[in-house]
Amino acid sequence: MSSMIGVEFIKFRRSWMVWLIGIVPFAFCTLLGLALRFYLQTNHTPEQGWGLIFTLVSRFLWQVIAFTVPIFTSYLVSMEQLSNTWKQIFVIPLAKWKVYLAKFFWALIFTLVMGILFVLGVYFICLFWDIEHLFTINQLIFRVYSPFMLAIPYISFQLWISMVSRNQTTPIAIGIAAIILAPVFKNWGWWTPWGFWSTFLPAEPTSYQALFMEKTTSALDGSSLLLSVLFGAISLAIGVVHFYQKEFN
């Protein structure tokens, strides 16, 4: 298994995908910094600026993840599709599940590493404008990093669609449609990859006063994280079974 993970790393280590993991957080955090700069220079208090940061994160971060995860998964699969090497790979005695899990491993790592960069980016923005004392580390992780951890079912689902599709147009289109589907499936469709995400994401703060009250209570619910892992594992297992049944031309 470790050798398959290493092989996958060799395939993409010099690709644009590695840069994308850093470019997306940098671009997003740059826009956040510009918004905060404008906000503070128009007679708003640091507390209001702090509320603006977390409001924008709650409103747009999950959409960024919805765009990037399909790109990650589709790229990992397209390396074999474009070179037409699926049949050659399975000529050798190699378990299909190892190939599948290696790709899932890197899709998950891409997403979680990008989440860490987002956390660092938001922290340094607040540090630059001297408002880092207004929040706790737990609150920062709850607001910025939890959407990435709750995206595990979404990552598993997108990889499943990518691995069994003849081309990557369909999985990317389905992934982008998540921006529309997530609000539609919220609450009643919590068991779907999109509904789970929108149901358990931290709610958008109503005011910066509400954020002050949240400072001592904000933490990712352990049951939500456990459900994320469980639903991700179920989707992953279904994807592996489907991948085993797929015939490569």
XYZ file of N, CA and C in Angstrom:
747
model
N 0.821 -1.201 0.000
C 0.000 0.000 0.000
C 0.864 1.264 0.000
N 1.905 1.254 0.836
C 2.790 2.420 0.906
C 3.500 2.649 -0.417
N 3.829 1.561 -1.133
C 4.486 1.717 -2.433
C 3.552 2.376 -3.440
N 2.247 2.045 -3.390
C 1.279 2.661 -4.290
C 1.133 4.148 -3.995
N 1.134 4.487 -2.719
C 1.063 5.902 -2.331
C 2.286 6.648 -2.856
N 3.458 6.005 -2.771
C 4.674 6.606 -3.287
C 4.643 6.770 -4.787
N 4.098 5.777 -5.491
C 3.986 5.857 -6.955
C 3.089 7.021 -7.352
N 1.963 7.185 -6.654
C 1.060 8.295 -6.953
C 1.754 9.636 -6.729
N 2.562 9.710 -5.672
C 3.272 10.959 -5.394
C 4.247 11.295 -6.514
N 4.948 10.302 -7.016
C 5.906 10.521 -8.106
C 5.197 11.065 -9.340
N 3.969 10.621 -9.570
C 3.223 11.046 -10.752
C 2.906 12.541 -10.740
N 2.537 13.070 -9.569
C 2.062 14.454 -9.553
C 3.016 15.447 -8.890
N 4.152 14.990 -8.390
C 4.982 15.862 -7.555
C 5.480 17.111 -8.291
N 5.600 17.054 -9.611
C 6.061 18.218 -10.369
C 4.940 18.837 -11.198
N 3.709 18.521 -10.854
C 2.575 19.021 -11.633
C 2.053 20.334 -11.049
N 1.142 20.969 -11.795
C 0.527 22.205 -11.340
C -0.384 21.971 -10.135
N -0.754 20.727 -9.872
C -1.640 20.421 -8.754
C -1.021 20.818 -7.415
N 0.279 20.608 -7.281
C 0.967 20.960 -6.036
C 0.875 22.469 -5.802
N 1.017 23.240 -6.881
C 0.931 24.693 -6.764
C -0.486 25.144 -6.439
N -1.478 24.438 -6.975
C -2.868 24.814 -6.737
C -3.212 24.772 -5.252
N -2.629 23.806 -4.532
C -2.899 23.682 -3.100
C -2.508 24.960 -2.355
N -1.466 25.638 -2.833
C -1.043 26.879 -2.194
C -1.671 28.120 -2.804
N -1.938 28.088 -4.109
C -2.469 29.262 -4.798
C -3.881 29.593 -4.327
N -4.719 28.558 -4.160
C -6.115 28.799 -3.767
C -6.206 29.478 -2.393
N -5.533 28.954 -1.347
C -5.584 29.663 -0.053
C -4.981 31.067 -0.126
N -3.893 31.212 -0.894
C -3.255 32.526 -1.001
C -4.210 33.539 -1.634
N -4.877 33.150 -2.725
C -5.799 34.060 -3.399
C -6.980 34.411 -2.492
N -7.546 33.397 -1.837
C -8.699 33.623 -0.970
C -8.330 34.529 0.196
N -7.197 34.247 0.834
C -6.779 35.042 1.991
C -6.360 36.456 1.582
N -5.828 36.604 0.387
C -5.508 37.946 -0.106
C -6.773 38.783 -0.234
N -7.826 38.187 -0.792
C -9.106 38.893 -0.901
C -9.684 39.203 0.479
N -9.542 38.262 1.411
C -9.985 38.516 2.785
C -9.235 39.702 3.393
N -7.924 39.728 3.170
C -7.114 40.818 3.707
C -7.507 42.158 3.121
N -7.778 42.201 1.819
C -8.203 43.452 1.183
C -9.559 43.903 1.715
N -10.464 42.934 1.896
C -11.785 43.273 2.440
C -11.664 43.821 3.856
N -10.813 43.194 4.669
C -10.620 43.651 6.043
C -9.975 45.032 6.070
N -9.013 45.261 5.180
C -8.349 46.569 5.110
C -9.357 47.670 4.789
N -10.189 47.426 3.784
C -11.213 48.414 3.418
C -12.182 48.629 4.573
N -12.570 47.551 5.237
C -13.541 47.619 6.324
C -13.010 48.443 7.488
N -11.763 48.220 7.862
C -11.188 48.924 9.001
C -10.895 50.385 8.682
N -10.717 50.692 7.402
C -10.434 52.066 7.015
C -11.705 52.888 6.780
N -12.848 52.253 6.973
C -14.125 52.967 6.812
C -14.839 53.060 8.155
N -14.045 53.348 9.183
C -14.562 53.636 10.528
C -15.303 52.466 11.176
N -14.884 51.249 10.874
C -15.423 50.079 11.571
C -14.427 49.656 12.645
N -14.932 49.068 13.699
C -14.087 48.653 14.816
C -13.388 47.339 14.487
N -12.272 47.036 15.180
C -11.621 45.726 14.982
C -12.562 44.560 15.236
N -13.456 44.717 16.215
C -14.417 43.649 16.497
C -15.317 43.384 15.294
N -15.750 44.460 14.634
C -16.573 44.305 13.436
C -15.765 43.684 12.299
N -14.493 44.045 12.223
C -13.628 43.440 11.212
C -13.438 41.958 11.441
N -13.323 41.595 12.695
C -13.221 40.172 13.072
C -14.487 39.437 12.663
N -15.644 40.051 12.894
C -16.907 39.447 12.471
C -16.993 39.304 10.969
N -16.457 40.303 10.237
C -16.465 40.234 8.774
C -15.663 39.041 8.277
N -14.485 38.812 8.860
C -13.628 37.707 8.427
C -14.362 36.373 8.536
N -14.937 36.118 9.695
C -15.593 34.828 9.894
C -16.908 34.713 9.128
N -17.552 35.833 8.858
C -18.748 35.800 8.025
C -18.404 35.406 6.597
N -17.358 36.020 6.052
C -16.935 35.697 4.685
C -16.433 34.263 4.582
N -15.715 33.810 5.617
C -15.239 32.423 5.624
C -16.417 31.458 5.620
N -17.408 31.710 6.483
C -18.576 30.830 6.554
C -19.369 30.829 5.258
N -19.389 31.966 4.588
C -20.229 32.104 3.394
C -19.584 31.518 2.149
N -18.246 31.629 2.032
C -17.604 31.288 0.761
C -16.607 30.130 0.820
N -16.112 29.775 2.005
C -15.063 28.760 2.063
C -15.546 27.407 1.548
N -16.763 27.013 1.918
C -17.265 25.707 1.481
C -17.426 25.675 -0.031
N -17.709 26.839 -0.646
C -17.816 26.888 -2.102
C -16.448 26.686 -2.761
N -15.406 27.234 -2.130
C -14.045 27.016 -2.632
C -13.711 25.525 -2.584
N -14.075 24.868 -1.480
C -13.816 23.431 -1.361
C -14.604 22.663 -2.418
N -15.856 23.080 -2.656
C -16.691 22.407 -3.654
C -16.083 22.498 -5.048
N -15.356 23.574 -5.339
C -14.688 23.716 -6.631
C -13.400 22.902 -6.708
N -12.614 22.919 -5.631
C -11.269 22.355 -5.710
C -11.233 20.837 -5.555
N -12.104 20.261 -4.717
C -12.088 18.804 -4.526
C -12.311 18.056 -5.847
N -13.303 18.434 -6.684
C -13.445 17.743 -7.977
C -12.219 17.876 -8.864
N -11.537 19.010 -8.767
C -10.310 19.189 -9.553
C -9.227 18.235 -9.053
N -9.078 18.126 -7.725
C -8.098 17.207 -7.156
C -8.356 15.768 -7.613
N -9.586 15.298 -7.395
C -9.903 13.899 -7.696
C -9.827 13.613 -9.191
N -10.328 14.536 -10.001
C -10.310 14.319 -11.448
C -8.885 14.305 -11.992
N -8.041 15.149 -11.432
C -6.645 15.161 -11.896
C -5.947 13.843 -11.562
N -6.170 13.337 -10.351
C -5.529 12.081 -9.953
C -5.940 10.926 -10.858
N -7.197 10.933 -11.303
C -7.681 9.863 -12.177
C -7.277 10.103 -13.632
N -7.262 11.355 -14.044
C -6.988 11.663 -15.455
C -5.565 11.298 -15.871
N -4.660 11.170 -14.898
C -3.284 10.796 -15.249
C -3.262 9.444 -15.953
N -4.102 8.509 -15.516
C -4.195 7.196 -16.174
C -5.059 7.247 -17.421
N -6.129 8.030 -17.355
C -7.039 8.083 -18.500
C -6.387 8.721 -19.721
N -5.669 9.808 -19.515
C -5.051 10.504 -20.634
C -3.931 9.687 -21.271
N -3.221 8.939 -20.455
C -2.139 8.101 -20.991
C -2.612 6.701 -21.358
N -3.898 6.426 -21.083
C -4.504 5.134 -21.418
C -3.705 3.962 -20.834
N -3.410 4.095 -19.531
C -2.552 3.078 -18.894
C -3.307 2.190 -17.900
N -4.635 2.315 -17.817
C -5.376 1.490 -16.872
C -5.154 -0.001 -17.145
N -5.261 -0.428 -18.416
C -5.113 -1.845 -18.737
C -3.707 -2.333 -18.418
N -2.697 -1.492 -18.710
C -1.310 -1.881 -18.427
C -1.077 -2.026 -16.925
N -1.723 -1.147 -16.128
C -1.543 -1.205 -14.680
C -2.067 -2.526 -14.129
N -3.222 -2.967 -14.651
C -3.853 -4.161 -14.090
C -3.410 -5.449 -14.777
N -2.477 -5.345 -15.727
C -1.850 -6.557 -16.266
C -0.943 -7.175 -15.207
N -0.281 -6.307 -14.444
C 0.585 -6.798 -13.371
C -0.287 -7.211 -12.185
N 0.198 -8.108 -11.339
C -0.611 -8.565 -10.186
C -0.716 -7.473 -9.115
N -1.689 -6.596 -9.296
C -1.861 -5.453 -8.405
C -3.334 -5.339 -8.026
N -3.620 -5.297 -6.746
C -5.001 -5.208 -6.276
C -5.584 -3.838 -6.621
N -6.785 -3.850 -7.200
C -7.420 -2.598 -7.585
C -7.683 -1.702 -6.376
N -7.996 -2.309 -5.244
C -8.326 -1.494 -4.079
C -7.140 -0.669 -3.611
N -5.934 -1.175 -3.834
C -4.753 -0.403 -3.450
C -4.603 0.843 -4.311
N -4.889 0.699 -5.610
C -4.842 1.857 -6.512
C -5.879 2.883 -6.080
N -7.068 2.396 -5.779
C -8.175 3.274 -5.391
C -7.856 4.014 -4.090
N -7.396 3.287 -3.088
C -7.121 3.900 -1.791
C -5.940 4.865 -1.857
N -4.977 4.581 -2.718
C -3.837 5.493 -2.863
C -4.301 6.838 -3.411
N -5.222 6.811 -4.359
C -5.750 8.056 -4.916
C -6.604 8.794 -3.884
N -7.390 8.023 -3.110
C -8.178 8.661 -2.056
C -7.256 9.306 -1.019
N -6.178 8.619 -0.670
C -5.235 9.145 0.311
C -4.732 10.521 -0.112
N -4.325 10.650 -1.369
C -3.764 11.921 -1.811
C -4.831 12.990 -1.991
N -6.047 12.598 -2.413
C -7.138 13.578 -2.503
C -7.456 14.138 -1.115
N -7.440 13.260 -0.111
C -7.693 13.693 1.261
C -6.565 14.573 1.774
N -5.324 14.173 1.513
C -4.169 14.963 1.950
C -4.174 16.331 1.294
N -4.442 16.386 -0.021
C -4.526 17.672 -0.716
C -5.504 18.602 -0.001
N -6.685 18.057 0.312
C -7.739 18.871 0.910
C -7.366 19.330 2.317
N -6.841 18.426 3.136
C -6.514 18.773 4.517
C -5.328 19.731 4.594
N -4.345 19.548 3.721
C -3.202 20.474 3.697
C -3.661 21.861 3.265
N -4.544 21.911 2.265
C -5.087 23.197 1.850
C -5.823 23.860 3.004
N -6.525 23.044 3.814
C -7.210 23.581 4.982
C -6.246 24.184 5.995
N -5.119 23.529 6.207
C -4.109 24.065 7.128
C -3.581 25.406 6.620
N -3.370 25.515 5.321
C -2.900 26.779 4.741
C -3.946 27.877 4.894
N -5.210 27.516 4.791
C -6.276 28.492 5.027
C -6.242 28.989 6.471
N -6.091 28.074 7.417
C -6.031 28.454 8.827
C -4.859 29.409 9.070
N -3.707 29.060 8.537
C -2.535 29.921 8.710
C -2.741 31.274 8.042
N -3.341 31.270 6.854
C -3.587 32.517 6.141
C -4.502 33.445 6.913
N -5.611 32.921 7.420
C -6.550 33.745 8.189
C -5.882 34.246 9.469
N -5.095 33.395 10.109
C -4.420 33.811 11.341
C -3.444 34.962 11.078
N -2.660 34.852 10.009
C -1.675 35.904 9.724
C -2.346 37.201 9.287
N -3.504 37.107 8.638
C -4.252 38.324 8.309
C -4.663 39.035 9.594
N -5.211 38.276 10.532
C -5.634 38.852 11.811
C -4.434 39.350 12.612
N -3.320 38.639 12.516
C -2.103 39.071 13.205
C -1.599 40.390 12.634
N -1.656 40.531 11.320
C -1.189 41.755 10.656
C -2.018 42.966 11.089
N -3.329 42.761 11.210
C -4.216 43.866 11.587
C -4.467 43.924 13.094
N -3.698 43.153 13.845
C -3.724 43.199 15.301
C -5.117 42.905 15.868
N -5.770 41.894 15.329
C -7.067 41.488 15.892
C -7.041 40.010 16.294
N -5.838 39.421 16.348
C -5.743 37.997 16.674
C -6.158 37.708 18.120
N -6.134 38.745 18.971
C -6.516 38.538 20.364
C -8.030 38.386 20.544
N -8.791 38.627 19.480
C -10.248 38.591 19.586
C -10.828 37.190 19.452
N -10.000 36.215 19.057
C -10.510 34.854 18.902
C -9.537 33.857 19.507
N -10.029 32.653 19.722
C -9.189 31.576 20.243
C -8.788 30.654 19.094
N -7.766 29.835 19.335
C -7.335 28.869 18.325
C -8.446 27.863 18.038
N -9.162 27.449 19.090
C -10.283 26.527 18.889
C -11.333 27.116 17.964
N -11.596 28.405 18.144
C -12.590 29.056 17.303
C -12.100 29.158 15.865
N -10.816 29.419 15.683
C -10.247 29.493 14.342
C -10.353 28.147 13.636
N -10.016 27.074 14.346
C -10.118 25.733 13.757
C -11.575 25.384 13.471
N -12.463 25.737 14.401
C -13.892 25.449 14.230
C -14.440 26.149 12.996
N -14.082 27.404 12.801
C -14.641 28.194 11.715
C -13.962 27.931 10.370
N -12.655 27.712 10.388
C -11.900 27.645 9.132
C -11.557 26.206 8.734
N -11.185 25.371 9.708
C -10.694 24.038 9.343
C -11.778 22.965 9.331
N -12.819 23.139 10.140
C -13.843 22.087 10.206
C -14.528 21.814 8.865
N -14.738 22.825 7.978
C -15.329 22.493 6.673
C -14.506 21.484 5.873
N -13.191 21.493 6.050
C -12.340 20.542 5.342
C -12.487 19.139 5.935
N -12.585 19.049 7.248
C -12.741 17.737 7.881
C -14.127 17.150 7.623
N -15.113 18.009 7.480
C -16.465 17.538 7.198
C -16.660 17.207 5.718
N -15.644 17.452 4.906
C -15.743 17.196 3.466
C -15.334 15.774 3.084
N -15.027 14.929 4.060
C -14.571 13.567 3.747
C -15.591 12.788 2.912
N -16.901 12.807 3.245
C -17.862 12.105 2.378
C -17.890 12.670 0.965
N -17.730 13.981 0.855
C -17.723 14.638 -0.461
C -16.500 14.206 -1.270
N -15.353 14.109 -0.620
C -14.132 13.657 -1.308
C -14.307 12.220 -1.798
N -14.832 11.348 -0.924
C -15.050 9.945 -1.297
C -16.007 9.831 -2.474
N -17.081 10.614 -2.429
C -18.070 10.569 -3.503
C -17.481 11.051 -4.819
N -16.752 12.154 -4.773
C -16.170 12.695 -6.002
C -15.135 11.751 -6.609
N -14.356 11.084 -5.746
C -13.390 10.117 -6.259
C -14.103 8.937 -6.909
N -15.171 8.487 -6.287
C -15.963 7.389 -6.843
C -16.447 7.736 -8.248
N -17.051 8.917 -8.397
C -17.550 9.327 -9.707
C -16.407 9.448 -10.712
N -15.273 9.971 -10.277
C -14.128 10.156 -11.178
C -13.554 8.813 -11.631
N -13.467 7.857 -10.707
C -12.836 6.574 -11.013
C -13.654 5.724 -11.983
N -14.959 5.904 -12.015
C -15.797 5.067 -12.884
C -16.277 5.814 -14.124
N -15.895 7.079 -14.277
C -16.314 7.852 -15.446
C -15.313 7.686 -16.582
N -15.825 7.713 -17.816
C -14.944 7.581 -18.977
C -14.122 8.843 -19.217
N -14.670 9.993 -18.880
C -13.906 11.238 -18.926
C -14.259 12.046 -17.691
N -13.509 13.100 -17.441
C -13.641 13.827 -16.176
C -14.572 15.031 -16.251
N -15.253 15.208 -17.367
C -16.209 16.307 -17.476
C -17.383 16.112 -16.525
N -17.891 14.868 -16.474
C -19.044 14.576 -15.626
C -18.765 14.784 -14.140
N -17.689 14.223 -13.578
C -17.445 14.441 -12.140
C -17.186 15.896 -11.782
N -16.522 16.637 -12.673
C -16.282 18.051 -12.382
C -17.600 18.816 -12.390
N -18.470 18.499 -13.356
C -19.786 19.156 -13.416
C -20.611 18.838 -12.174
N -20.581 17.579 -11.737
C -21.321 17.187 -10.532
C -20.747 17.897 -9.302
N -19.423 18.013 -9.270
C -18.791 18.695 -8.141
C -19.172 20.160 -8.068
N -19.160 20.835 -9.208
C -19.536 22.251 -9.226
C -21.013 22.411 -8.862
N -21.834 21.436 -9.274
C -23.268 21.481 -8.936
C -23.500 21.393 -7.438
N -22.491 20.953 -6.682
C -22.627 20.865 -5.226
C -22.944 22.217 -4.610
N -22.505 23.290 -5.256
C -22.788 24.635 -4.745
C -24.288 24.893 -4.726
N -24.998 24.312 -5.694
C -26.459 24.438 -5.742
C -27.124 23.368 -4.888
N -26.574 22.150 -4.935
C -27.213 21.024 -4.265
C -27.088 21.087 -2.745
N -25.988 21.633 -2.241
C -25.776 21.650 -0.788
C -26.895 22.382 -0.045
N -27.273 23.601 -0.440
C -28.385 24.259 0.265
C -29.711 23.529 0.081
N -29.913 22.902 -1.086
C -31.173 22.195 -1.354
C -31.334 20.988 -0.432
N -30.235 20.258 -0.210
C -30.288 19.031 0.586
C -30.054 19.277 2.081
N -29.884 20.521 2.474
C -29.575 20.817 3.876
C -30.662 20.281 4.792
N -30.255 19.671 5.881
C -31.110 19.106 6.940
C -31.834 17.838 6.480
N -32.824 17.946 5.570
C -33.600 16.753 5.230
C -32.763 15.726 4.475
N -31.769 16.188 3.722
C -30.917 15.271 2.969
C -29.523 15.171 3.560
N -29.445 15.187 4.903
C -28.146 15.213 5.584
C -27.301 13.983 5.285
N -27.937 12.886 4.822
C -27.228 11.640 4.548
C -26.553 11.632 3.177
N -26.788 12.655 2.364
C -26.144 12.750 1.051
C -24.801 13.459 1.187
N -23.885 13.306 0.212
C -22.587 13.985 0.317
C -22.718 15.501 0.427
N -23.715 16.078 -0.245
C -23.886 17.535 -0.212
C -24.679 17.961 1.006
N -25.736 17.213 1.332
C -26.560 17.561 2.484
C -25.829 17.419 3.802
N -24.956 16.404 3.921
C -24.171 16.219 5.137
C -23.322 17.451 5.398
N -22.685 17.889 4.350
C -21.799 19.038 4.443
C -22.546 20.283 4.905
N -23.631 20.625 4.182
C -24.359 21.861 4.487
C -25.078 21.782 5.836
N -25.446 20.583 6.266
C -26.160 20.428 7.537
C -25.236 20.645 8.731
N -24.015 20.145 8.647
C -23.120 20.165 9.809
C -22.066 21.264 9.765
N -22.035 22.054 8.698
C -21.099 23.174 8.670
C -21.435 24.189 9.752
N -20.424 24.870 10.317
C -20.716 25.930 11.289
C -21.612 26.998 10.667
N -22.639 27.395 11.384
C -23.572 28.396 10.874
C -22.885 29.751 10.747
N -23.349 30.523 9.780
C -22.802 31.863 9.588
C -23.109 32.713 10.808
N -22.104 33.425 11.356
C -22.359 34.228 12.565
C -23.344 35.355 12.284
N -24.244 35.581 13.216
C -25.245 36.632 13.040
C -24.692 38.014 13.359
N -23.663 38.072 14.199
C -23.042 39.342 14.567
C -21.711 39.054 15.246
N -20.888 40.089 15.389
C -19.617 39.859 16.078
C -19.843 39.660 17.576
N -20.978 40.144 18.093
C -21.308 39.862 19.491
C -21.542 38.363 19.699
N -22.171 37.746 18.695
C -22.406 36.304 18.786
C -21.090 35.540 18.771
N -20.109 36.061 18.036
C -18.802 35.412 17.993
C -18.118 35.473 19.359
N -18.314 36.579 20.089
C -17.748 36.675 21.428
C -18.328 35.599 22.338
N -19.623 35.359 22.224
C -20.260 34.322 23.039
C -19.799 32.931 22.632
N -19.381 32.806 21.383
C -18.973 31.511 20.838
C -17.560 31.128 21.255
N -16.766 32.094 21.699
C -15.343 31.852 21.941
C -15.080 30.708 22.910
N -15.926 30.565 23.898
C -15.692 29.541 24.913
C -16.372 28.211 24.598
N -17.208 28.204 23.568
C -17.976 26.988 23.263
C -17.652 26.400 21.904
N -16.937 27.131 21.067
C -16.700 26.675 19.696
C -15.716 25.510 19.676
N -16.178 24.422 19.152
C -15.346 23.236 18.957
C -16.084 22.312 18.011
N -15.331 21.604 17.199
C -15.965 20.681 16.260
C -16.602 19.539 17.031
N -17.883 19.342 16.807
C -18.609 18.269 17.472
C -18.002 16.931 17.068
N -17.626 16.137 18.089
C -17.008 14.845 17.805
C -17.911 13.920 17.022
N -19.213 13.995 17.272
C -20.150 13.131 16.543
C -20.208 13.504 15.065
N -20.088 14.813 14.766
C -20.085 15.250 13.363
C -18.854 14.717 12.638
N -17.701 14.799 13.300
C -16.478 14.293 12.700
C -16.541 12.779 12.515
N -17.092 12.091 13.505
C -17.236 10.640 13.403
C -18.164 10.260 12.250
N -19.266 10.989 12.104
C -20.182 10.750 10.988
C -19.509 11.032 9.655
N -18.666 12.069 9.612
C -17.940 12.395 8.383
C -17.042 11.238 7.971
N -16.316 10.676 8.943
C -15.438 9.536 8.661
C -16.258 8.310 8.251
N -17.375 8.079 8.962
C -18.219 6.918 8.678
C -18.834 6.997 7.287
N -19.437 8.131 6.954
C -20.047 8.296 5.636
C -18.993 8.269 4.539
N -17.819 8.813 4.835
C -16.733 8.762 3.859
C -16.289 7.334 3.609
N -16.218 6.524 4.685
C -15.816 5.120 4.552
C -16.850 4.327 3.758
N -18.139 4.600 3.985
C -19.191 3.905 3.243
C -19.105 4.233 1.756
N -18.974 5.526 1.444
C -18.858 5.939 0.043
C -17.596 5.365 -0.595
N -16.525 5.292 0.192
C -15.274 4.742 -0.305
C -15.423 3.258 -0.618
N -16.095 2.527 0.262
C -16.299 1.095 0.052
C -17.156 0.830 -1.190
N -18.222 1.612 -1.347
C -19.074 1.468 -2.540
C -18.274 1.764 -3.805
N -17.446 2.784 -3.730
C -16.622 3.141 -4.886
C -15.636 2.048 -5.251
N -15.025 1.421 -4.250
C -14.077 0.331 -4.511
C -14.781 -0.838 -5.191
N -15.969 -1.208 -4.693
C -16.738 -2.310 -5.289
C -17.091 -1.993 -6.733
N -17.553 -0.767 -6.973
C -17.911 -0.360 -8.337
C -16.678 -0.367 -9.240
N -15.547 0.078 -8.705
C -14.305 0.125 -9.482
C -13.849 -1.280 -9.863
N -14.049 -2.244 -8.978
C -13.695 -3.635 -9.267
C -14.509 -4.179 -10.430
N -15.747 -3.730 -10.570
C -16.611 -4.223 -11.616
C -16.398 -3.529 -12.958
N -15.660 -2.427 -12.935
C -15.445 -1.657 -14.157
C -14.470 -2.379 -15.072
N -14.804 -2.374 -16.368
C -13.922 -2.966 -17.381
C -13.200 -1.846 -18.121
N -11.895 -1.995 -18.297
C -11.095 -0.968 -18.944
C -10.798 -1.391 -20.373
N -11.141 -0.482 -21.289
C -10.915 -0.779 -22.710
C -9.515 -0.372 -23.134
